[in-house]
Protein backbone atom coordinates (compact mmCIF):
# COMPACT_ATOMS: atom_id res chain seq x y z
CA UNK A 1 0.00 0.00 0.00
CA UNK A 2 1.14 3.54 -0.71
CA UNK A 3 0.31 6.69 1.20
CA UNK A 4 -3.32 7.63 1.74
CA UNK A 5 -3.03 10.21 -1.03
CA UNK A 6 -1.62 7.60 -3.42
CA UNK A 7 -4.29 5.07 -2.50
CA UNK A 8 -7.03 7.63 -3.02
CA UNK A 9 -5.64 8.60 -6.39
CA UNK A 10 -5.45 4.95 -7.44
CA UNK A 11 -9.05 4.26 -6.34
CA UNK A 12 -10.29 7.34 -8.20
CA UNK A 13 -8.45 6.31 -11.32
CA UNK A 14 -10.03 2.85 -11.23
CA UNK A 15 -13.42 4.42 -10.56
CA UNK A 16 -13.05 6.73 -13.55
CA UNK A 17 -11.99 3.88 -15.81
CA UNK A 18 -14.98 1.78 -14.71
CA UNK A 19 -17.37 4.68 -15.35
CA UNK A 20 -15.91 5.34 -18.79
CA UNK A 21 -16.17 1.64 -19.73
CA UNK A 22 -19.96 1.95 -19.55
CA UNK A 23 -20.29 5.53 -20.78
CA UNK A 24 -20.95 7.07 -17.38
CA UNK A 25 -19.53 10.32 -16.02
CA UNK A 26 -17.14 9.65 -13.12
CA UNK A 27 -18.60 12.73 -11.40
CA UNK A 28 -21.88 10.83 -11.03
CA UNK A 29 -20.21 8.39 -8.65
CA UNK A 30 -19.28 9.65 -5.20
CA UNK A 31 -16.52 7.98 -3.24
CA UNK A 32 -17.35 7.35 0.41
CA UNK A 33 -14.16 6.69 2.37
CA UNK A 34 -15.20 4.12 4.96
CA UNK A 35 -13.08 4.94 7.97
CA UNK A 36 -14.25 2.51 10.66
CA UNK A 37 -11.40 1.63 13.03
CA UNK A 38 -9.13 4.07 11.17
CA UNK A 39 -7.39 6.61 13.44
CA UNK A 40 -8.16 10.28 12.96
CA UNK A 41 -4.60 11.03 11.79
CA UNK A 42 -5.21 8.96 8.67
CA UNK A 43 -8.53 10.68 8.06
CA UNK A 44 -6.66 13.98 8.17
CA UNK A 45 -4.35 12.69 5.45
CA UNK A 46 -7.37 11.78 3.37
CA UNK A 47 -8.86 15.24 3.91
CA UNK A 48 -5.55 16.83 2.90
CA UNK A 49 -5.71 14.75 -0.29
CA UNK A 50 -9.15 16.18 -1.04
CA UNK A 51 -11.49 13.52 0.34
CA UNK A 52 -14.71 15.01 1.70
CA UNK A 53 -17.14 12.13 2.34
CA UNK A 54 -16.50 9.65 5.14
CA UNK A 55 -18.50 6.60 6.13
CA UNK A 56 -18.62 5.35 9.71
CA UNK A 57 -20.24 2.25 11.21
CA UNK A 58 -20.22 3.01 14.92
CA UNK A 59 -21.57 6.12 16.61
CA UNK A 60 -19.13 6.03 19.55
CA UNK A 61 -16.19 5.87 17.20
CA UNK A 62 -17.51 8.50 14.79
CA UNK A 63 -18.31 11.15 17.37
CA UNK A 64 -14.74 12.18 18.29
CA UNK A 65 -13.64 12.00 14.65
CA UNK A 66 -16.41 14.31 13.55
CA UNK A 67 -15.56 16.69 16.40
CA UNK A 68 -11.86 16.62 15.48
CA UNK A 69 -12.22 17.09 11.75
CA UNK A 70 -14.84 19.79 11.88
CA UNK A 71 -16.85 21.45 9.20
CA UNK A 72 -16.69 21.10 5.46
CA UNK A 73 -16.93 17.31 5.48
CA UNK A 74 -19.87 15.04 4.86
CA UNK A 75 -20.46 12.10 7.18
CA UNK A 76 -22.41 9.04 6.13
CA UNK A 77 -23.61 6.38 8.55
CA UNK A 78 -23.13 2.98 6.89
CA UNK A 79 -23.35 0.50 9.78
CA UNK A 80 -26.20 -1.33 11.46
CA UNK A 81 -28.20 1.23 13.39
CA UNK A 82 -29.97 0.67 16.69
CA UNK A 83 -33.17 2.63 17.26
CA UNK A 84 -31.88 4.10 20.52
CA UNK A 85 -29.01 5.75 18.62
CA UNK A 86 -31.33 7.45 16.12
CA UNK A 87 -31.19 10.87 17.73
CA UNK A 88 -27.41 11.16 17.83
CA UNK A 89 -27.04 9.81 14.31
CA UNK A 90 -29.51 12.36 12.94
CA UNK A 91 -27.53 15.10 14.67
CA UNK A 92 -24.24 14.05 13.12
CA UNK A 93 -24.79 12.43 9.73
CA UNK A 94 -25.83 13.80 6.34
CA UNK A 95 -26.87 10.46 4.88
CA UNK A 96 -27.83 7.21 6.60
CA UNK A 97 -27.29 4.21 4.29
CA UNK A 98 -28.73 1.53 6.54
CA UNK A 99 -32.45 2.07 7.16
CA UNK A 100 -34.09 -1.34 6.96
CA UNK A 101 -37.18 -1.32 9.16
CA UNK A 102 -40.12 0.93 9.97
CA UNK A 103 -39.40 1.14 13.71
CA UNK A 104 -35.99 2.61 12.95
CA UNK A 105 -37.45 5.01 10.38
CA UNK A 106 -40.00 6.20 12.94
CA UNK A 107 -37.26 6.86 15.49
CA UNK A 108 -35.27 8.79 12.88
CA UNK A 109 -38.38 10.75 11.92
CA UNK A 110 -38.94 11.77 15.52
CA UNK A 111 -35.31 12.82 15.93
CA UNK A 112 -35.28 14.75 12.67
CA UNK A 113 -38.55 16.51 13.51
CA UNK A 114 -37.12 17.63 16.85
CA UNK A 115 -34.12 19.10 15.04
CA UNK A 116 -36.22 20.62 12.27
CA UNK A 117 -34.11 18.64 9.82
CA UNK A 118 -35.01 16.63 6.76
CA UNK A 119 -32.83 13.55 7.07
CA UNK A 120 -31.63 11.90 3.87
CA UNK A 121 -31.65 8.12 4.03
CA UNK A 122 -31.18 5.02 1.89
CA UNK A 123 -33.04 1.77 2.34
CA UNK A 124 -30.69 -1.16 2.90
CA UNK A 125 -31.67 -4.31 1.03
CA UNK A 126 -30.51 -7.82 1.90
CA UNK A 127 -30.68 -9.29 -1.59
CA UNK A 128 -29.52 -12.81 -0.77
CA UNK A 129 -31.43 -13.16 2.49
CA UNK A 130 -28.23 -13.65 4.46
CA UNK A 131 -28.93 -14.22 8.15
CA UNK A 132 -25.82 -12.38 9.27
CA UNK A 133 -26.61 -9.18 7.38
CA UNK A 134 -29.04 -6.36 7.99
CA UNK A 135 -31.41 -5.15 5.35
CA UNK A 136 -35.00 -5.48 4.30
CA UNK A 137 -35.83 -8.34 1.96
CA UNK A 138 -36.47 -7.30 -1.65
CA UNK A 139 -40.15 -8.16 -1.19
CA UNK A 140 -40.48 -5.87 1.83
CA UNK A 141 -38.91 -2.78 0.33
CA UNK A 142 -41.92 -1.35 -1.52
CA UNK A 143 -44.08 -1.57 1.61
CA UNK A 144 -41.34 -0.02 3.71
CA UNK A 145 -40.90 2.80 1.21
CA UNK A 146 -44.63 3.44 1.17
CA UNK A 147 -44.76 3.74 4.96
CA UNK A 148 -41.66 5.92 5.10
CA UNK A 149 -43.02 8.21 2.39
CA UNK A 150 -45.63 9.34 4.93
CA UNK A 151 -42.91 10.56 7.31
CA UNK A 152 -42.33 14.28 6.74
CA UNK A 153 -38.76 14.54 7.97
CA UNK A 154 -37.21 11.65 6.07
CA UNK A 155 -36.24 11.73 2.41
CA UNK A 156 -35.42 8.41 0.76
CA UNK A 157 -32.78 8.97 -1.90
CA UNK A 158 -32.28 5.38 -3.02
CA UNK A 159 -31.04 1.93 -2.02
CA UNK A 160 -27.97 0.36 -0.46
CA UNK A 161 -26.80 -3.24 -0.39
CA UNK A 162 -24.00 -5.43 0.92
CA UNK A 163 -24.10 -8.49 -1.33
CA UNK A 164 -22.58 -11.85 -0.45
CA UNK A 165 -18.81 -12.02 -0.73
CA UNK A 166 -17.31 -13.81 -3.72
CA UNK A 167 -13.63 -14.08 -4.63
CA UNK A 168 -14.41 -12.94 -8.18
CA UNK A 169 -16.21 -9.55 -8.42
CA UNK A 170 -17.91 -10.80 -11.60
CA UNK A 171 -19.95 -13.11 -9.37
CA UNK A 172 -21.29 -10.11 -7.49
CA UNK A 173 -22.49 -8.40 -10.65
CA UNK A 174 -25.98 -10.02 -10.61
CA UNK A 175 -26.59 -8.57 -7.13
CA UNK A 176 -25.59 -5.07 -8.17
CA UNK A 177 -27.80 -5.38 -11.21
CA UNK A 178 -30.66 -6.68 -9.05
CA UNK A 179 -30.42 -3.65 -6.78
CA UNK A 180 -30.58 -1.30 -9.77
CA UNK A 181 -33.58 -3.16 -11.19
CA UNK A 182 -35.32 -3.10 -7.82
CA UNK A 183 -34.71 0.67 -7.67
CA UNK A 184 -36.17 1.04 -11.17
CA UNK A 185 -39.32 -0.88 -10.18
CA UNK A 186 -39.74 1.21 -7.01
CA UNK A 187 -39.23 4.36 -9.05
CA UNK A 188 -42.10 3.31 -11.32
CA UNK A 189 -44.40 3.02 -8.30
CA UNK A 190 -43.94 6.78 -7.68
CA UNK A 191 -44.24 6.41 -3.92
CA UNK A 192 -42.01 9.41 -3.25
CA UNK A 193 -41.77 12.79 -4.98
CA UNK A 194 -38.01 12.86 -5.50
CA UNK A 195 -36.17 10.46 -7.81
CA UNK A 196 -34.58 7.42 -6.16
CA UNK A 197 -31.30 8.43 -7.70
CA UNK A 198 -28.79 6.86 -5.32
CA UNK A 199 -27.42 3.33 -5.42
CA UNK A 200 -24.90 2.67 -2.64
CA UNK A 201 -23.05 -0.47 -3.65
CA UNK A 202 -19.50 -1.70 -4.10
CA UNK A 203 -16.59 -1.89 -1.66
CA UNK A 204 -12.80 -2.18 -2.06
CA UNK A 205 -13.02 -5.59 -3.64
CA UNK A 206 -15.78 -4.95 -6.16
CA UNK A 207 -16.47 -1.24 -6.57
CA UNK A 208 -15.54 -1.22 -10.25
CA UNK A 209 -18.20 -3.81 -11.03
CA UNK A 210 -20.67 -1.79 -8.96
CA UNK A 211 -19.86 1.37 -10.94
CA UNK A 212 -20.42 -0.54 -14.18
CA UNK A 213 -23.85 -1.53 -12.83
CA UNK A 214 -24.90 1.97 -11.86
CA UNK A 215 -23.54 2.69 -8.36
CA UNK A 216 -23.71 6.38 -7.43
CA UNK A 217 -22.03 5.88 -4.03
CA UNK A 218 -19.20 3.40 -3.54
CA UNK A 219 -18.08 2.62 0.01
CA UNK A 220 -14.36 1.98 0.03
CA UNK A 221 -12.29 1.35 3.16
CA UNK A 222 -9.37 -1.05 2.79
CA UNK A 223 -8.23 0.18 -0.63
CA UNK A 224 -7.78 3.67 0.84
CA UNK A 225 -6.69 3.08 4.44
CA UNK A 226 -5.15 -0.38 4.30
CA UNK A 227 -6.23 -3.51 6.16
CA UNK A 228 -8.11 -2.76 9.36
CA UNK A 229 -6.36 -3.70 12.58
CA UNK A 230 -2.88 -3.89 11.04
C1 LIG B 1 -16.41 -1.78 6.18
C2 LIG B 1 -17.48 -1.44 5.24
C3 LIG B 1 -17.19 -1.04 3.93
C4 LIG B 1 -15.78 -0.96 3.35
O1 LIG B 1 -15.27 -2.23 3.13
P1 LIG B 1 -13.81 -2.42 2.46
O2 LIG B 1 -13.83 -3.83 2.00
O3 LIG B 1 -12.81 -2.17 3.54
O4 LIG B 1 -13.71 -1.45 1.35
C5 LIG B 1 -18.25 -0.68 3.11
N1 LIG B 1 -19.53 -0.72 3.54
C6 LIG B 1 -19.84 -1.10 4.79
C7 LIG B 1 -21.27 -1.12 5.21
C8 LIG B 1 -18.83 -1.49 5.67
O5 LIG B 1 -19.16 -1.88 6.89
mmCIF file of C-alpha atoms and ligand atoms in Angstrom:
data_model
loop_
_atom_site.group_PDB
_atom_site.id
_atom_site.type_symbol
_atom_site.label_atom_id
_atom_site.label_comp_id
_atom_site.label_asym_id
_atom_site.label_seq_id
_atom_site.Cartn_x
_atom_site.Cartn_y
_atom_site.Cartn_z
ATOM 1 C CA UNK A 1 0.000 0.000 0.000
ATOM 2 C CA UNK A 2 1.141 3.541 -0.712
ATOM 3 C CA UNK A 3 0.306 6.692 1.199
ATOM 4 C CA UNK A 4 -3.325 7.627 1.745
ATOM 5 C CA UNK A 5 -3.026 10.209 -1.033
ATOM 6 C CA UNK A 6 -1.618 7.597 -3.424
ATOM 7 C CA UNK A 7 -4.286 5.067 -2.500
ATOM 8 C CA UNK A 8 -7.031 7.626 -3.016
ATOM 9 C CA UNK A 9 -5.635 8.605 -6.389
ATOM 10 C CA UNK A 10 -5.446 4.951 -7.438
ATOM 11 C CA UNK A 11 -9.047 4.265 -6.345
ATOM 12 C CA UNK A 12 -10.288 7.340 -8.198
ATOM 13 C CA UNK A 13 -8.447 6.306 -11.324
ATOM 14 C CA UNK A 14 -10.031 2.855 -11.229
ATOM 15 C CA UNK A 15 -13.423 4.415 -10.559
ATOM 16 C CA UNK A 16 -13.045 6.727 -13.552
ATOM 17 C CA UNK A 17 -11.987 3.883 -15.813
ATOM 18 C CA UNK A 18 -14.978 1.781 -14.713
ATOM 19 C CA UNK A 19 -17.368 4.680 -15.351
ATOM 20 C CA UNK A 20 -15.913 5.337 -18.791
ATOM 21 C CA UNK A 21 -16.173 1.644 -19.735
ATOM 22 C CA UNK A 22 -19.956 1.946 -19.547
ATOM 23 C CA UNK A 23 -20.289 5.532 -20.781
ATOM 24 C CA UNK A 24 -20.953 7.074 -17.380
ATOM 25 C CA UNK A 25 -19.531 10.318 -16.019
ATOM 26 C CA UNK A 26 -17.138 9.654 -13.118
ATOM 27 C CA UNK A 27 -18.602 12.730 -11.399
ATOM 28 C CA UNK A 28 -21.879 10.829 -11.035
ATOM 29 C CA UNK A 29 -20.213 8.391 -8.650
ATOM 30 C CA UNK A 30 -19.282 9.649 -5.197
ATOM 31 C CA UNK A 31 -16.518 7.980 -3.245
ATOM 32 C CA UNK A 32 -17.354 7.351 0.412
ATOM 33 C CA UNK A 33 -14.159 6.694 2.369
ATOM 34 C CA UNK A 34 -15.203 4.120 4.962
ATOM 35 C CA UNK A 35 -13.075 4.935 7.972
ATOM 36 C CA UNK A 36 -14.255 2.507 10.656
ATOM 37 C CA UNK A 37 -11.396 1.632 13.027
ATOM 38 C CA UNK A 38 -9.134 4.070 11.168
ATOM 39 C CA UNK A 39 -7.388 6.609 13.440
ATOM 40 C CA UNK A 40 -8.163 10.276 12.964
ATOM 41 C CA UNK A 41 -4.601 11.025 11.785
ATOM 42 C CA UNK A 42 -5.206 8.960 8.670
ATOM 43 C CA UNK A 43 -8.526 10.676 8.064
ATOM 44 C CA UNK A 44 -6.659 13.977 8.172
ATOM 45 C CA UNK A 45 -4.352 12.693 5.450
ATOM 46 C CA UNK A 46 -7.372 11.784 3.366
ATOM 47 C CA UNK A 47 -8.861 15.243 3.910
ATOM 48 C CA UNK A 48 -5.547 16.831 2.901
ATOM 49 C CA UNK A 49 -5.715 14.749 -0.286
ATOM 50 C CA UNK A 50 -9.147 16.176 -1.037
ATOM 51 C CA UNK A 51 -11.485 13.515 0.341
ATOM 52 C CA UNK A 52 -14.714 15.008 1.703
ATOM 53 C CA UNK A 53 -17.145 12.132 2.336
ATOM 54 C CA UNK A 54 -16.495 9.649 5.136
ATOM 55 C CA UNK A 55 -18.500 6.596 6.131
ATOM 56 C CA UNK A 56 -18.625 5.354 9.707
ATOM 57 C CA UNK A 57 -20.236 2.249 11.213
ATOM 58 C CA UNK A 58 -20.223 3.010 14.915
ATOM 59 C CA UNK A 59 -21.569 6.117 16.611
ATOM 60 C CA UNK A 60 -19.132 6.033 19.547
ATOM 61 C CA UNK A 61 -16.193 5.871 17.202
ATOM 62 C CA UNK A 62 -17.507 8.496 14.787
ATOM 63 C CA UNK A 63 -18.311 11.150 17.374
ATOM 64 C CA UNK A 64 -14.740 12.182 18.288
ATOM 65 C CA UNK A 65 -13.638 12.000 14.649
ATOM 66 C CA UNK A 66 -16.413 14.313 13.554
ATOM 67 C CA UNK A 67 -15.555 16.687 16.397
ATOM 68 C CA UNK A 68 -11.859 16.624 15.482
ATOM 69 C CA UNK A 69 -12.223 17.086 11.747
ATOM 70 C CA UNK A 70 -14.840 19.791 11.882
ATOM 71 C CA UNK A 71 -16.851 21.454 9.195
ATOM 72 C CA UNK A 72 -16.693 21.102 5.458
ATOM 73 C CA UNK A 73 -16.929 17.309 5.479
ATOM 74 C CA UNK A 74 -19.874 15.043 4.861
ATOM 75 C CA UNK A 75 -20.457 12.096 7.180
ATOM 76 C CA UNK A 76 -22.406 9.039 6.132
ATOM 77 C CA UNK A 77 -23.610 6.379 8.551
ATOM 78 C CA UNK A 78 -23.134 2.983 6.887
ATOM 79 C CA UNK A 79 -23.353 0.500 9.780
ATOM 80 C CA UNK A 80 -26.199 -1.326 11.456
ATOM 81 C CA UNK A 81 -28.202 1.231 13.388
ATOM 82 C CA UNK A 82 -29.975 0.675 16.686
ATOM 83 C CA UNK A 83 -33.172 2.629 17.259
ATOM 84 C CA UNK A 84 -31.877 4.095 20.518
ATOM 85 C CA UNK A 85 -29.013 5.753 18.622
ATOM 86 C CA UNK A 86 -31.330 7.446 16.119
ATOM 87 C CA UNK A 87 -31.191 10.873 17.729
ATOM 88 C CA UNK A 88 -27.408 11.159 17.832
ATOM 89 C CA UNK A 89 -27.045 9.805 14.314
ATOM 90 C CA UNK A 90 -29.510 12.360 12.940
ATOM 91 C CA UNK A 91 -27.527 15.097 14.665
ATOM 92 C CA UNK A 92 -24.236 14.048 13.117
ATOM 93 C CA UNK A 93 -24.792 12.434 9.729
ATOM 94 C CA UNK A 94 -25.832 13.795 6.337
ATOM 95 C CA UNK A 95 -26.865 10.456 4.878
ATOM 96 C CA UNK A 96 -27.832 7.206 6.601
ATOM 97 C CA UNK A 97 -27.292 4.213 4.289
ATOM 98 C CA UNK A 98 -28.732 1.528 6.541
ATOM 99 C CA UNK A 99 -32.447 2.069 7.163
ATOM 100 C CA UNK A 100 -34.092 -1.345 6.956
ATOM 101 C CA UNK A 101 -37.177 -1.320 9.159
ATOM 102 C CA UNK A 102 -40.118 0.927 9.970
ATOM 103 C CA UNK A 103 -39.403 1.135 13.714
ATOM 104 C CA UNK A 104 -35.994 2.607 12.950
ATOM 105 C CA UNK A 105 -37.450 5.007 10.384
ATOM 106 C CA UNK A 106 -39.999 6.204 12.940
ATOM 107 C CA UNK A 107 -37.262 6.862 15.489
ATOM 108 C CA UNK A 108 -35.272 8.787 12.878
ATOM 109 C CA UNK A 109 -38.383 10.748 11.920
ATOM 110 C CA UNK A 110 -38.935 11.773 15.523
ATOM 111 C CA UNK A 111 -35.314 12.818 15.932
ATOM 112 C CA UNK A 112 -35.283 14.747 12.666
ATOM 113 C CA UNK A 113 -38.548 16.514 13.509
ATOM 114 C CA UNK A 114 -37.124 17.630 16.852
ATOM 115 C CA UNK A 115 -34.122 19.104 15.045
ATOM 116 C CA UNK A 116 -36.224 20.621 12.272
ATOM 117 C CA UNK A 117 -34.107 18.638 9.822
ATOM 118 C CA UNK A 118 -35.015 16.630 6.761
ATOM 119 C CA UNK A 119 -32.831 13.545 7.071
ATOM 120 C CA UNK A 120 -31.625 11.902 3.871
ATOM 121 C CA UNK A 121 -31.648 8.119 4.030
ATOM 122 C CA UNK A 122 -31.178 5.020 1.887
ATOM 123 C CA UNK A 123 -33.035 1.770 2.337
ATOM 124 C CA UNK A 124 -30.692 -1.159 2.901
ATOM 125 C CA UNK A 125 -31.675 -4.310 1.028
ATOM 126 C CA UNK A 126 -30.509 -7.820 1.902
ATOM 127 C CA UNK A 127 -30.683 -9.288 -1.590
ATOM 128 C CA UNK A 128 -29.516 -12.809 -0.773
ATOM 129 C CA UNK A 129 -31.435 -13.161 2.492
ATOM 130 C CA UNK A 130 -28.228 -13.648 4.458
ATOM 131 C CA UNK A 131 -28.927 -14.217 8.149
ATOM 132 C CA UNK A 132 -25.817 -12.377 9.271
ATOM 133 C CA UNK A 133 -26.609 -9.178 7.383
ATOM 134 C CA UNK A 134 -29.038 -6.362 7.992
ATOM 135 C CA UNK A 135 -31.406 -5.146 5.354
ATOM 136 C CA UNK A 136 -35.002 -5.476 4.301
ATOM 137 C CA UNK A 137 -35.827 -8.338 1.961
ATOM 138 C CA UNK A 138 -36.471 -7.303 -1.650
ATOM 139 C CA UNK A 139 -40.154 -8.159 -1.187
ATOM 140 C CA UNK A 140 -40.477 -5.875 1.830
ATOM 141 C CA UNK A 141 -38.912 -2.783 0.326
ATOM 142 C CA UNK A 142 -41.922 -1.352 -1.518
ATOM 143 C CA UNK A 143 -44.084 -1.574 1.613
ATOM 144 C CA UNK A 144 -41.341 -0.024 3.713
ATOM 145 C CA UNK A 145 -40.902 2.800 1.213
ATOM 146 C CA UNK A 146 -44.629 3.444 1.166
ATOM 147 C CA UNK A 147 -44.757 3.738 4.962
ATOM 148 C CA UNK A 148 -41.658 5.921 5.102
ATOM 149 C CA UNK A 149 -43.016 8.206 2.389
ATOM 150 C CA UNK A 150 -45.625 9.344 4.933
ATOM 151 C CA UNK A 151 -42.907 10.562 7.311
ATOM 152 C CA UNK A 152 -42.333 14.278 6.740
ATOM 153 C CA UNK A 153 -38.757 14.540 7.967
ATOM 154 C CA UNK A 154 -37.207 11.648 6.073
ATOM 155 C CA UNK A 155 -36.237 11.729 2.414
ATOM 156 C CA UNK A 156 -35.421 8.413 0.763
ATOM 157 C CA UNK A 157 -32.785 8.971 -1.901
ATOM 158 C CA UNK A 158 -32.284 5.377 -3.016
ATOM 159 C CA UNK A 159 -31.044 1.929 -2.023
ATOM 160 C CA UNK A 160 -27.975 0.360 -0.455
ATOM 161 C CA UNK A 161 -26.797 -3.237 -0.390
ATOM 162 C CA UNK A 162 -23.998 -5.429 0.923
ATOM 163 C CA UNK A 163 -24.099 -8.488 -1.326
ATOM 164 C CA UNK A 164 -22.578 -11.853 -0.447
ATOM 165 C CA UNK A 165 -18.808 -12.023 -0.734
ATOM 166 C CA UNK A 166 -17.312 -13.811 -3.716
ATOM 167 C CA UNK A 167 -13.633 -14.078 -4.631
ATOM 168 C CA UNK A 168 -14.411 -12.938 -8.177
ATOM 169 C CA UNK A 169 -16.206 -9.550 -8.419
ATOM 170 C CA UNK A 170 -17.913 -10.795 -11.597
ATOM 171 C CA UNK A 171 -19.954 -13.108 -9.372
ATOM 172 C CA UNK A 172 -21.289 -10.110 -7.491
ATOM 173 C CA UNK A 173 -22.494 -8.401 -10.645
ATOM 174 C CA UNK A 174 -25.985 -10.018 -10.613
ATOM 175 C CA UNK A 175 -26.589 -8.572 -7.130
ATOM 176 C CA UNK A 176 -25.593 -5.072 -8.166
ATOM 177 C CA UNK A 177 -27.803 -5.380 -11.208
ATOM 178 C CA UNK A 178 -30.661 -6.676 -9.050
ATOM 179 C CA UNK A 179 -30.417 -3.645 -6.782
ATOM 180 C CA UNK A 180 -30.579 -1.302 -9.768
ATOM 181 C CA UNK A 181 -33.584 -3.159 -11.189
ATOM 182 C CA UNK A 182 -35.323 -3.095 -7.816
ATOM 183 C CA UNK A 183 -34.711 0.665 -7.669
ATOM 184 C CA UNK A 184 -36.173 1.041 -11.173
ATOM 185 C CA UNK A 185 -39.316 -0.877 -10.183
ATOM 186 C CA UNK A 186 -39.738 1.214 -7.014
ATOM 187 C CA UNK A 187 -39.233 4.359 -9.052
ATOM 188 C CA UNK A 188 -42.097 3.313 -11.324
ATOM 189 C CA UNK A 189 -44.398 3.022 -8.296
ATOM 190 C CA UNK A 190 -43.944 6.783 -7.679
ATOM 191 C CA UNK A 191 -44.239 6.410 -3.922
ATOM 192 C CA UNK A 192 -42.006 9.409 -3.250
ATOM 193 C CA UNK A 193 -41.771 12.786 -4.979
ATOM 194 C CA UNK A 194 -38.009 12.859 -5.498
ATOM 195 C CA UNK A 195 -36.171 10.461 -7.812
ATOM 196 C CA UNK A 196 -34.582 7.420 -6.158
ATOM 197 C CA UNK A 197 -31.305 8.434 -7.696
ATOM 198 C CA UNK A 198 -28.792 6.858 -5.318
ATOM 199 C CA UNK A 199 -27.417 3.326 -5.415
ATOM 200 C CA UNK A 200 -24.902 2.670 -2.636
ATOM 201 C CA UNK A 201 -23.045 -0.473 -3.648
ATOM 202 C CA UNK A 202 -19.502 -1.699 -4.100
ATOM 203 C CA UNK A 203 -16.586 -1.890 -1.656
ATOM 204 C CA UNK A 204 -12.801 -2.181 -2.064
ATOM 205 C CA UNK A 205 -13.020 -5.593 -3.638
ATOM 206 C CA UNK A 206 -15.779 -4.954 -6.163
ATOM 207 C CA UNK A 207 -16.468 -1.243 -6.574
ATOM 208 C CA UNK A 208 -15.539 -1.220 -10.254
ATOM 209 C CA UNK A 209 -18.200 -3.807 -11.029
ATOM 210 C CA UNK A 210 -20.672 -1.785 -8.956
ATOM 211 C CA UNK A 211 -19.862 1.366 -10.940
ATOM 212 C CA UNK A 212 -20.417 -0.539 -14.177
ATOM 213 C CA UNK A 213 -23.846 -1.531 -12.832
ATOM 214 C CA UNK A 214 -24.896 1.970 -11.860
ATOM 215 C CA UNK A 215 -23.542 2.693 -8.364
ATOM 216 C CA UNK A 216 -23.707 6.379 -7.427
ATOM 217 C CA UNK A 217 -22.031 5.878 -4.029
ATOM 218 C CA UNK A 218 -19.196 3.401 -3.543
ATOM 219 C CA UNK A 219 -18.082 2.623 0.007
ATOM 220 C CA UNK A 220 -14.365 1.983 0.028
ATOM 221 C CA UNK A 221 -12.286 1.347 3.158
ATOM 222 C CA UNK A 222 -9.366 -1.047 2.788
ATOM 223 C CA UNK A 223 -8.225 0.177 -0.630
ATOM 224 C CA UNK A 224 -7.781 3.672 0.838
ATOM 225 C CA UNK A 225 -6.687 3.080 4.441
ATOM 226 C CA UNK A 226 -5.148 -0.384 4.302
ATOM 227 C CA UNK A 227 -6.228 -3.506 6.155
ATOM 228 C CA UNK A 228 -8.108 -2.760 9.360
ATOM 229 C CA UNK A 229 -6.359 -3.702 12.578
ATOM 230 C CA UNK A 230 -2.881 -3.888 11.042
HETATM 231 C C1 LIG B 1 -16.409 -1.780 6.179
HETATM 232 C C2 LIG B 1 -17.477 -1.441 5.239
HETATM 233 C C3 LIG B 1 -17.186 -1.035 3.928
HETATM 234 C C4 LIG B 1 -15.780 -0.961 3.350
HETATM 235 O O1 LIG B 1 -15.271 -2.229 3.128
HETATM 236 P P1 LIG B 1 -13.813 -2.418 2.457
HETATM 237 O O2 LIG B 1 -13.833 -3.826 1.998
HETATM 238 O O3 LIG B 1 -12.812 -2.169 3.536
HETATM 239 O O4 LIG B 1 -13.714 -1.453 1.348
HETATM 240 C C5 LIG B 1 -18.255 -0.676 3.109
HETATM 241 N N1 LIG B 1 -19.530 -0.719 3.545
HETATM 242 C C6 LIG B 1 -19.844 -1.102 4.787
HETATM 243 C C7 LIG B 1 -21.268 -1.116 5.210
HETATM 244 C C8 LIG B 1 -18.834 -1.491 5.665
HETATM 245 O O5 LIG B 1 -19.159 -1.884 6.894
#
